[in-house]
CSV table of C-alpha atoms in Angstrom, one decimal:
chain,number,residue,atom,x,y,z
L,170,MET,CA,6.0,3.0,31.4
L,171,ASN,CA,3.9,5.3,29.2
L,172,GLN,CA,3.1,4.0,25.7
L,173,ASP,CA,4.2,7.2,24.2
L,174,VAL,CA,7.8,6.8,25.6
L,175,ARG,CA,8.1,3.0,25.1
L,176,GLY,CA,7.3,2.6,21.5
L,177,PRO,CA,5.1,3.7,18.6
L,178,LEU,CA,1.5,4.4,19.1
L,179,ILE,CA,0.6,1.9,16.4
L,180,GLY,CA,2.4,-0.7,14.3
L,181,CYS,CA,1.1,-1.6,10.8
L,182,ILE,CA,1.7,-4.7,8.7
L,183,ALA,CA,0.9,-4.1,5.1
L,184,ASP,CA,0.6,-6.8,2.5
L,185,ASP,CA,2.3,-4.8,-0.3
L,186,PHE,CA,4.6,-1.8,-0.7
L,187,THR,CA,2.2,0.7,-2.2
L,188,GLY,CA,-0.4,-0.3,0.4
L,189,ALA,CA,2.1,0.5,3.0
L,190,THR,CA,2.8,4.0,1.7
L,191,ASP,CA,-1.0,4.5,1.4
L,192,VAL,CA,-1.6,3.7,5.0
L,193,ALA,CA,1.5,5.6,6.2
L,194,GLY,CA,0.4,8.7,4.3
L,195,LEU,CA,-3.1,8.7,5.8
L,196,MET,CA,-1.7,8.3,9.3
L,197,ARG,CA,0.6,11.2,8.7
L,198,ARG,CA,-2.4,13.4,8.2
L,199,SER,CA,-3.1,13.1,11.9
L,200,GLY,CA,0.2,14.7,12.8
L,201,MET,CA,2.0,11.5,13.4
L,202,ARG,CA,5.6,11.0,12.4
L,203,VAL,CA,5.6,7.9,10.2
L,204,VAL,CA,8.3,5.7,9.0
L,205,GLN,CA,7.9,2.7,6.6
L,206,CYS,CA,10.3,-0.2,6.5
L,207,PHE,CA,10.6,-2.7,3.7
L,208,GLY,CA,10.5,-6.0,5.6
L,209,ILE,CA,12.0,-6.1,9.0
L,210,PRO,CA,15.0,-3.8,9.1
L,211,ALA,CA,18.3,-5.0,10.4
L,212,ASN,CA,18.8,-1.6,12.2
L,213,ALA,CA,16.0,-0.8,14.6
L,214,SER,CA,17.4,2.7,15.1
L,215,LEU,CA,15.8,3.6,11.7
L,216,VAL,CA,12.4,3.7,13.4
L,217,ALA,CA,13.4,5.5,16.6
L,218,GLY,CA,11.2,8.5,17.5
L,219,PHE,CA,8.3,7.8,15.1
L,220,ASP,CA,4.7,7.6,16.2
L,221,ALA,CA,3.8,5.0,13.7
L,222,VAL,CA,5.9,2.2,12.1
L,223,VAL,CA,4.7,0.5,9.0
L,224,VAL,CA,6.3,-2.8,7.9
L,225,ALA,CA,5.8,-3.3,4.2
L,226,LEU,CA,5.7,-7.0,3.0
L,227,LYS,CA,5.2,-8.4,-0.4
L,228,SER,CA,2.6,-11.0,0.8
L,229,ARG,CA,-0.6,-10.1,-1.1
L,230,SER,CA,-0.2,-12.7,-3.8
L,231,ILE,CA,1.8,-15.4,-2.1
L,232,ALA,CA,0.6,-18.7,-0.5
L,233,ALA,CA,-1.3,-18.3,2.7
L,234,ASP,CA,1.1,-20.2,4.9
L,235,GLN,CA,4.0,-18.0,3.7
L,236,ALA,CA,2.0,-14.8,4.2
L,237,CYS,CA,1.0,-15.9,7.8
L,238,HIS,CA,4.6,-16.6,8.6
L,239,GLN,CA,5.9,-13.3,7.3
L,240,SER,CA,3.1,-11.3,9.0
L,241,CYS,CA,3.6,-12.9,12.4
L,242,ASP,CA,7.3,-12.3,12.1
L,243,ALA,CA,6.5,-8.6,11.5
L,244,ALA,CA,4.2,-8.5,14.5
L,245,ARG,CA,6.8,-10.1,16.7
L,246,TRP,CA,9.4,-7.5,15.6
L,247,LEU,CA,6.9,-4.6,16.2
L,248,ALA,CA,6.2,-6.0,19.7
L,249,SER,CA,9.9,-6.0,20.4
L,250,ILE,CA,10.1,-2.3,19.8
L,251,GLY,CA,7.2,-1.6,22.2
L,252,THR,CA,4.2,-1.7,19.9
L,253,GLU,CA,0.9,-2.6,21.7
L,254,ARG,CA,-1.6,-1.8,18.9
L,255,PHE,CA,-1.4,-3.6,15.6
L,256,PHE,CA,-3.1,-2.9,12.2
L,257,PHE,CA,-3.1,-5.4,9.3
L,258,LYS,CA,-3.5,-3.4,6.1
L,259,TYR,CA,-4.8,-4.7,2.8
L,260,CYS,CA,-6.2,-3.1,-0.3
L,261,SER,CA,-9.5,-1.2,-0.2
L,262,THR,CA,-10.6,-3.5,-3.0
L,263,PHE,CA,-10.0,-6.5,-0.7
L,264,ASP,CA,-7.7,-8.2,-3.2
L,265,SER,CA,-8.0,-11.8,-2.2
L,266,THR,CA,-9.5,-14.8,-4.1
L,267,PRO,CA,-10.8,-17.9,-2.4
L,268,ASP,CA,-7.2,-19.1,-2.3
L,269,GLY,CA,-6.1,-15.7,-1.0
L,270,ASN,CA,-4.6,-14.8,2.4
L,271,ILE,CA,-6.4,-11.9,4.0
L,272,GLY,CA,-8.5,-14.3,6.1
L,273,PRO,CA,-5.6,-16.7,7.0
L,274,VAL,CA,-3.3,-13.8,7.9
L,275,ALA,CA,-5.9,-12.2,10.1
L,276,GLU,CA,-6.5,-15.5,11.9
L,277,ALA,CA,-2.8,-16.0,12.3
L,278,LEU,CA,-2.4,-12.6,13.8
L,279,MET,CA,-5.4,-13.1,16.1
L,280,ASP,CA,-3.8,-16.3,17.4
L,281,HIS,CA,-0.3,-14.7,17.7
L,282,LEU,CA,-1.7,-11.6,19.6
L,283,ASN,CA,-4.3,-13.6,21.6
L,284,VAL,CA,-7.2,-11.6,20.1
L,285,GLN,CA,-10.7,-13.0,20.2
L,286,GLN,CA,-12.3,-10.6,17.7
L,287,THR,CA,-11.2,-8.2,14.9
L,288,ILE,CA,-13.0,-6.1,12.3
L,289,PHE,CA,-12.5,-5.9,8.5
L,290,CYS,CA,-13.0,-2.4,7.2
L,291,PRO,CA,-11.7,-1.8,3.7
L,292,SER,CA,-13.8,1.3,3.0
L,293,PHE,CA,-12.0,4.3,1.6
L,294,PRO,CA,-14.7,6.9,0.7
L,295,GLU,CA,-12.2,9.5,-0.6
L,296,ASN,CA,-11.3,7.0,-3.3
L,297,ARG,CA,-14.9,5.8,-3.7
L,298,ARG,CA,-14.5,2.5,-2.1
L,299,THR,CA,-17.4,1.8,0.2
L,300,VAL,CA,-19.0,-1.2,1.9
L,301,PHE,CA,-22.8,-1.5,2.3
L,302,GLN,CA,-24.7,-4.5,3.4
L,303,GLY,CA,-21.4,-6.3,3.4
L,304,HIS,CA,-20.9,-5.7,-0.4
L,305,LEU,CA,-17.9,-3.7,-1.6
L,306,PHE,CA,-18.5,-0.9,-4.2
L,307,VAL,CA,-16.0,1.0,-6.3
L,308,GLY,CA,-17.8,4.1,-7.2
L,309,ASP,CA,-21.3,3.1,-8.3
L,310,ALA,CA,-20.1,-0.4,-9.4
L,311,MET,CA,-19.9,-3.5,-7.4
L,312,LEU,CA,-16.4,-4.9,-6.9
L,313,ASN,CA,-16.9,-7.7,-9.4
L,314,GLU,CA,-18.1,-5.2,-12.1
L,315,CYS,CA,-15.5,-2.4,-11.8
L,316,GLY,CA,-12.6,-3.9,-13.6
L,317,MET,CA,-11.2,-5.8,-10.6
L,318,GLN,CA,-12.6,-9.0,-12.1
L,319,HIS,CA,-9.7,-8.7,-14.6
L,320,HIS,CA,-6.9,-8.2,-12.1
L,321,PRO,CA,-3.9,-10.3,-13.3
L,322,LEU,CA,-3.1,-11.7,-9.9
L,323,ASN,CA,-6.2,-11.4,-7.7
L,324,PRO,CA,-9.3,-11.3,-9.9
L,325,MET,CA,-12.3,-10.3,-7.8
L,326,THR,CA,-15.4,-12.0,-8.9
L,327,ASP,CA,-17.6,-11.6,-5.8
L,328,ALA,CA,-18.5,-8.3,-4.1
L,329,ASN,CA,-20.0,-10.0,-1.0
L,330,LEU,CA,-17.1,-9.7,1.5
L,331,VAL,CA,-18.8,-12.0,4.1
L,332,ARG,CA,-18.8,-14.7,1.5
L,333,VAL,CA,-15.3,-14.0,0.3
L,334,LEU,CA,-13.8,-14.0,3.8
L,335,ALA,CA,-15.8,-17.0,5.0
L,336,ALA,CA,-14.3,-19.0,2.1
L,337,GLN,CA,-10.8,-18.4,3.6
L,338,THR,CA,-11.2,-18.7,7.3
L,339,GLN,CA,-12.0,-21.2,10.1
L,340,ARG,CA,-13.6,-18.7,12.4
L,341,ALA,CA,-17.2,-17.5,11.9
L,342,VAL,CA,-17.6,-14.3,9.8
L,343,GLY,CA,-20.4,-11.8,10.4
L,344,ARG,CA,-21.4,-8.3,9.4
L,345,VAL,CA,-22.2,-5.1,11.3
L,346,GLY,CA,-24.1,-2.3,9.7
L,347,ARG,CA,-23.1,1.4,9.6
L,348,PRO,CA,-22.8,3.1,13.0
L,349,VAL,CA,-26.0,4.8,14.0
L,350,ALA,CA,-26.0,8.0,16.1
L,351,GLY,CA,-27.1,7.3,19.7
L,352,ASN,CA,-26.4,3.6,19.5
L,353,ASP,CA,-23.4,2.0,21.3
L,354,PHE,CA,-21.4,0.8,18.3
L,355,GLY,CA,-18.8,-0.7,20.5
L,356,ALA,CA,-21.4,-2.9,22.2
L,357,THR,CA,-22.8,-3.9,18.8
L,358,LEU,CA,-19.3,-5.0,17.7
L,359,ALA,CA,-18.7,-6.9,20.9
L,360,ALA,CA,-21.8,-9.0,20.3
L,361,ALA,CA,-20.8,-9.9,16.8
L,362,ALA,CA,-18.9,-12.8,15.3
L,363,PRO,CA,-15.1,-13.2,15.8
L,364,MET,CA,-14.5,-11.8,12.3
L,365,VAL,CA,-16.7,-8.8,11.4
L,366,ILE,CA,-17.2,-7.1,8.1
L,367,VAL,CA,-18.1,-3.5,8.9
L,368,ASP,CA,-20.2,-1.3,6.7
L,369,ALA,CA,-19.0,2.2,6.0
L,370,ILE,CA,-19.9,4.6,3.3
L,371,ASP,CA,-18.5,7.9,4.5
L,372,ASN,CA,-15.9,9.5,6.8
L,373,ASP,CA,-18.4,9.9,9.6
L,374,ASP,CA,-18.9,6.2,9.6
L,375,LEU,CA,-15.1,5.6,9.7
L,376,HIS,CA,-14.7,8.1,12.6
L,377,ALA,CA,-17.4,6.3,14.7
L,378,ILE,CA,-15.8,3.0,14.0
L,379,ALA,CA,-12.3,4.3,14.9
L,380,VAL,CA,-13.5,5.6,18.2
L,381,ALA,CA,-15.0,2.2,19.0
L,382,VAL,CA,-11.9,0.2,18.0
L,383,ALA,CA,-8.8,2.4,18.5
L,384,HIS,CA,-8.0,0.7,21.8
L,385,HIS,CA,-8.3,-2.8,20.2
L,386,ARG,CA,-5.0,-4.8,20.0
L,387,LEU,CA,-5.7,-5.8,16.4
L,388,VAL,CA,-7.7,-4.0,13.7
L,389,THR,CA,-7.7,-4.9,10.0
L,390,GLY,CA,-8.7,-2.9,7.0
L,391,GLY,CA,-7.8,-0.4,4.3
L,392,SER,CA,-5.8,2.7,4.9
L,393,ALA,CA,-8.8,5.0,5.6
L,394,ILE,CA,-9.8,3.4,8.9
L,395,ALA,CA,-6.1,3.5,9.9
L,396,GLY,CA,-6.0,7.2,9.3
L,397,HIS,CA,-9.1,7.7,11.5
L,398,ILE,CA,-7.6,5.5,14.2
L,399,ALA,CA,-4.4,7.6,14.1
L,400,ASP,CA,-6.5,10.7,14.7
L,401,VAL,CA,-8.2,9.2,17.7
L,402,LEU,CA,-4.8,8.0,19.2
L,403,MET,CA,-3.2,11.4,18.7
L,404,LYS,CA,-6.1,13.1,20.5
L,405,ARG,CA,-6.0,10.6,23.3
L,406,ARG,CA,-2.2,10.7,23.7
L,407,SER,CA,-1.4,11.6,27.4
L,408,SER,CA,2.0,13.2,26.9
L,409,PRO,CA,4.5,14.2,24.2
L,410,ARG,CA,7.2,11.8,23.2
L,411,VAL,CA,10.5,12.3,25.0
L,412,ASP,CA,12.3,12.3,21.6
L,413,ALA,CA,9.8,14.4,19.7
L,414,GLY,CA,12.4,17.0,18.7
L,415,THR,CA,14.8,14.5,17.2
L,416,VAL,CA,12.8,13.6,14.1
L,417,ARG,CA,13.4,15.6,10.9
L,418,THR,CA,10.2,16.5,9.1
L,419,PRO,CA,9.9,15.8,5.4
L,420,ALA,CA,9.0,19.4,4.5
L,421,ASP,CA,12.5,20.8,5.5
L,422,ALA,CA,13.9,20.9,2.0
L,423,THR,CA,13.7,19.3,-1.4
L,424,ILE,CA,15.2,16.5,-3.4
L,425,ASP,CA,15.9,17.9,-6.8
L,426,GLY,CA,17.0,16.1,-9.9
L,427,PRO,CA,15.7,14.3,-13.0
L,428,ALA,CA,12.5,12.3,-12.8
L,429,ALA,CA,11.1,9.2,-14.3
L,430,VAL,CA,8.0,7.1,-14.2
L,431,LEU,CA,7.9,3.3,-14.1
L,432,ALA,CA,4.4,1.7,-14.7
L,433,GLY,CA,3.9,-2.0,-14.1
L,434,SER,CA,0.2,-2.0,-13.3
L,435,CYS,CA,-2.4,-2.9,-16.0
L,436,SER,CA,-5.3,-1.3,-14.0
L,437,THR,CA,-7.8,0.9,-15.7
L,438,ALA,CA,-6.5,3.9,-13.7
L,439,THR,CA,-2.9,3.3,-14.7
L,440,GLN,CA,-3.8,2.8,-18.3
L,441,ALA,CA,-5.3,6.2,-18.3
L,442,GLN,CA,-2.3,7.7,-16.5
L,443,VAL,CA,0.1,6.2,-19.0
L,444,GLN,CA,-1.9,7.5,-22.0
L,445,ASP,CA,-2.1,11.0,-20.5
L,446,PHE,CA,1.6,11.2,-19.7
L,447,ALA,CA,2.7,9.7,-23.0
L,448,ARG,CA,1.0,12.5,-24.9
L,449,ASP,CA,3.9,14.9,-24.3
L,450,HIS,CA,6.7,12.8,-22.7
L,451,GLU,CA,9.0,10.1,-24.1
L,452,HIS,CA,7.5,6.7,-23.5
L,453,LEU,CA,8.9,3.2,-23.9
L,454,THR,CA,6.6,0.1,-23.6
L,455,LEU,CA,8.5,-3.1,-22.8
L,456,ASP,CA,7.5,-6.2,-24.7
L,457,VAL,CA,7.2,-8.7,-21.9
L,458,VAL,CA,6.2,-11.6,-24.0
L,459,SER,CA,9.2,-11.1,-26.3
L,460,ALA,CA,11.4,-10.9,-23.2
L,461,CYS,CA,10.0,-14.3,-22.0
L,462,ASP,CA,10.9,-15.7,-25.5
L,463,GLY,CA,14.5,-14.7,-25.0
L,464,VAL,CA,14.7,-11.3,-26.8
L,465,ASP,CA,17.0,-8.8,-25.0
L,466,VAL,CA,14.3,-6.3,-24.3
L,467,LEU,CA,16.1,-5.1,-21.2
L,468,GLY,CA,19.3,-4.3,-23.1
L,469,ALA,CA,17.3,-2.4,-25.7
L,470,ALA,CA,15.6,-0.4,-22.9
L,471,LYS,CA,18.9,0.6,-21.4
L,472,ARG,CA,20.1,1.9,-24.7
L,473,TRP,CA,16.8,3.8,-25.0
L,474,VAL,CA,17.5,5.4,-21.6
L,475,ASP,CA,21.0,6.3,-22.7
L,476,ALA,CA,19.6,8.1,-25.8
L,477,GLN,CA,17.3,10.4,-23.7
L,478,THR,CA,19.2,13.6,-23.5
L,479,SER,CA,16.5,16.2,-23.1
L,480,GLY,CA,16.5,16.0,-19.2
L,481,ARG,CA,12.7,15.8,-19.3
L,482,PRO,CA,10.9,13.1,-17.3
L,483,VAL,CA,10.5,9.8,-19.2
L,484,LEU,CA,8.0,6.9,-18.8
L,485,ILE,CA,8.8,3.2,-19.1
L,486,SER,CA,5.9,0.8,-18.8
L,487,THR,CA,4.7,-2.8,-19.1
L,488,THR,CA,1.1,-1.6,-19.0
L,489,VAL,CA,-1.2,-3.2,-21.7
L,490,ASP,CA,-4.9,-2.9,-22.5
L,491,GLN,CA,-7.4,-5.4,-21.1
L,492,GLU,CA,-7.6,-7.4,-24.4
L,493,THR,CA,-3.8,-8.0,-24.4
L,494,LEU,CA,-3.8,-8.7,-20.7
L,495,ALA,CA,-6.5,-11.3,-21.1
L,496,GLN,CA,-4.5,-13.1,-23.8
L,497,ILE,CA,-1.4,-13.2,-21.5
L,498,GLN,CA,-3.5,-14.4,-18.6
L,499,GLN,CA,-4.8,-17.3,-20.7
L,500,SER,CA,-1.4,-18.3,-21.9
L,501,SER,CA,1.1,-20.6,-20.3
L,502,THR,CA,3.5,-17.6,-19.8
L,503,ARG,CA,1.2,-15.8,-17.3
L,504,GLU,CA,3.3,-16.2,-14.1
L,505,THR,CA,6.6,-15.9,-16.1
L,506,ALA,CA,5.4,-12.7,-17.7
L,507,ALA,CA,4.5,-11.1,-14.4
L,508,ALA,CA,7.8,-12.0,-12.9
L,509,MET,CA,9.6,-10.8,-16.1
L,510,ALA,CA,7.8,-7.4,-16.0
L,511,GLU,CA,8.7,-6.9,-12.4
L,512,SER,CA,12.3,-7.9,-12.9
L,513,MET,CA,12.9,-5.6,-16.0
L,514,LEU,CA,11.3,-2.6,-14.3
L,515,ALA,CA,13.3,-3.1,-11.2
L,516,GLU,CA,16.5,-3.3,-13.2
L,517,LEU,CA,15.6,-0.2,-15.1
L,518,GLY,CA,14.8,1.6,-11.9
L,519,ALA,CA,18.3,0.9,-10.6
L,520,TYR,CA,19.8,1.8,-14.0
L,521,LEU,CA,17.9,5.2,-13.9
L,522,VAL,CA,19.1,6.0,-10.4
L,523,ASP,CA,22.7,5.0,-11.3
L,524,HIS,CA,22.4,7.5,-14.2
L,525,GLY,CA,21.2,10.4,-12.1
L,526,ILE,CA,17.5,10.0,-11.7
L,527,ARG,CA,16.5,11.2,-8.2
L,528,ARG,CA,12.7,11.2,-8.4
L,529,LEU,CA,10.9,8.0,-9.2
L,530,VAL,CA,7.1,7.5,-9.6
L,531,VAL,CA,6.3,3.8,-9.6
L,532,ALA,CA,2.8,2.5,-10.4
L,533,GLY,CA,1.8,-1.0,-9.2
L,534,GLY,CA,2.2,-2.7,-5.9
L,535,GLU,CA,4.3,-5.6,-7.1
L,536,THR,CA,6.4,-3.3,-9.3
L,537,SER,CA,7.0,-0.9,-6.4
L,538,GLY,CA,8.2,-3.8,-4.2
L,539,ALA,CA,10.6,-5.0,-6.9
L,540,VAL,CA,12.0,-1.6,-7.5
L,541,VAL,CA,12.6,-0.8,-3.9
L,542,GLU,CA,14.2,-4.2,-3.2
L,543,ARG,CA,16.5,-3.7,-6.2
L,544,LEU,CA,17.6,-0.3,-5.0
L,545,GLY,CA,18.4,-1.7,-1.6
L,546,ILE,CA,16.3,0.8,0.4
L,547,GLU,CA,15.4,-0.3,3.9
L,548,ALA,CA,13.2,2.5,5.1
L,549,ILE,CA,11.5,5.6,3.9
L,550,GLU,CA,10.2,8.8,5.6
L,551,ILE,CA,6.6,9.7,4.7
L,552,GLY,CA,6.0,13.1,3.1
L,553,ASP,CA,3.0,15.0,1.8
L,554,GLU,CA,0.2,13.4,-0.2
L,555,ILE,CA,0.0,13.7,-4.0
L,556,ALA,CA,-3.4,12.2,-4.0
L,557,PRO,CA,-5.5,10.3,-1.4
L,558,GLY,CA,-3.5,7.3,-0.4
L,559,VAL,CA,-0.3,8.2,-2.3
L,560,PRO,CA,2.4,10.3,-0.5
L,561,TRP,CA,5.8,11.3,-1.6
L,562,THR,CA,8.4,9.3,0.4
L,563,TYR,CA,12.1,9.9,1.0
L,564,SER,CA,14.7,7.1,1.4
L,565,GLN,CA,16.8,6.9,4.5
L,566,GLY,CA,20.4,6.3,3.8
L,567,THR,CA,21.6,5.7,0.3
L,568,PRO,CA,20.7,6.0,-2.5
L,569,ARG,CA,19.0,9.3,-1.6
L,570,VAL,CA,15.9,9.4,-3.8
L,571,ALA,CA,12.3,10.6,-3.7
L,572,LEU,CA,9.7,7.8,-4.4
L,573,ALA,CA,6.0,7.9,-5.1
L,574,LEU,CA,4.8,4.3,-4.8
L,575,LYS,CA,1.3,4.1,-6.2
L,576,SER,CA,-1.2,1.3,-6.1
L,577,GLY,CA,-2.3,0.6,-9.6
L,578,ASN,CA,-5.9,1.6,-9.2
L,579,PHE,CA,-5.2,4.9,-7.4
L,580,GLY,CA,-5.1,8.4,-8.8
L,581,ASN,CA,-6.8,10.3,-11.6
L,582,ALA,CA,-5.6,10.4,-15.2
L,583,THR,CA,-3.1,13.2,-14.6
L,584,PHE,CA,-1.5,11.7,-11.6
L,585,PHE,CA,2.0,11.2,-13.1
L,586,ARG,CA,2.4,14.8,-14.1
L,587,THR,CA,0.8,16.1,-10.9
L,588,ALA,CA,3.3,14.0,-8.9
L,589,ILE,CA,6.4,15.2,-10.7
L,590,ASP,CA,5.3,18.9,-10.7
L,591,GLY,CA,4.6,18.8,-6.9
L,592,ILE,CA,7.8,17.1,-5.5
L,593,ALA,CA,9.1,18.3,-2.2
L,594,GLY,CA,11.1,16.5,0.5
L,595,PRO,CA,13.9,16.4,3.0
L,596,GLU,CA,17.5,17.3,2.2
L,597,SER,CA,20.3,14.8,2.2
L,598,ALA,CA,21.7,14.0,5.5
């Protein structure tokens, strides 16, 4: 039976919720109809008729054995709905310490899918993430000098991805340079190691890589290479889907209503976004350390929400500067503080929706995951991009809300106001 009829053209397994919306948004650029599930949905009909299905996990910062188990379960479910091509998505900053799980998950998926070789391609040139000579750059700075060395969960202290990956894996790790016009890049890959870091500094590189690997059963990388693979697959598709007319497009109508921003990331980008938005919007910073000490910070925050009567968007954050973050990281409350921040923002997200908020911007992968889980949302439809890698999304079922789930280090300083000013999405069913 034709792949277009049997199941999605591609199934993605993402290691966090914002990373999932990132990859879903870039695949949608190709014209694909894309749905994102939070974990494995109980109701498979939620994904019927879509060209790409993205399973969002919260596995980026958990133990490798747990991440492998969850990822293989997702691959098994994707295969059950007819998926034949798989993509393992992680952050374009390759968030994974020596104890991390990018390598172990990739190896587990290789074993599960009976794959002998896969590539690792985190480059995202639009967001200034590039790989050259196996080293990851963010803008002009190497990964370990761009601020990622201070990440609270996955501090990145080495930009050499061959070295980072080799510390996590049993299989040999190699590197392949940028595609060169006139050379057979596919043959170059085939002769390389089982696990291959691929250099890419621009979209031409990514397109050439995508052409070479689009037929592969398993590819790993950031969202940008997935977007290029989606382009290749859509151009190669032999026939239209039999159910193509049954899928409602996200541009059909709008979700109107009050808006709010929840920021849990402490990245440099999110700090700038919080500072910009707080200049002319009501802003509450949650004292996470006090909450860990037993102070009812959450209750006070709910009373603050109740007192906001202007109808204008509000911002609630746990974002702190690098000096304060370093103090928390060095204290015994580090893990407790991270969990407390997620929990409070998730509870406040639900409280806001219960009190009429219909548009939520959430900054931070872990925070986004906690908020979505607390709201009980199983799947979202992917809408238009606000910024590269950050689309608006629309919940399926109830509660009916528009969500912008942003990786902490994505977006420029005015991202929050740009997102809220540009909302558009599908009407309620």
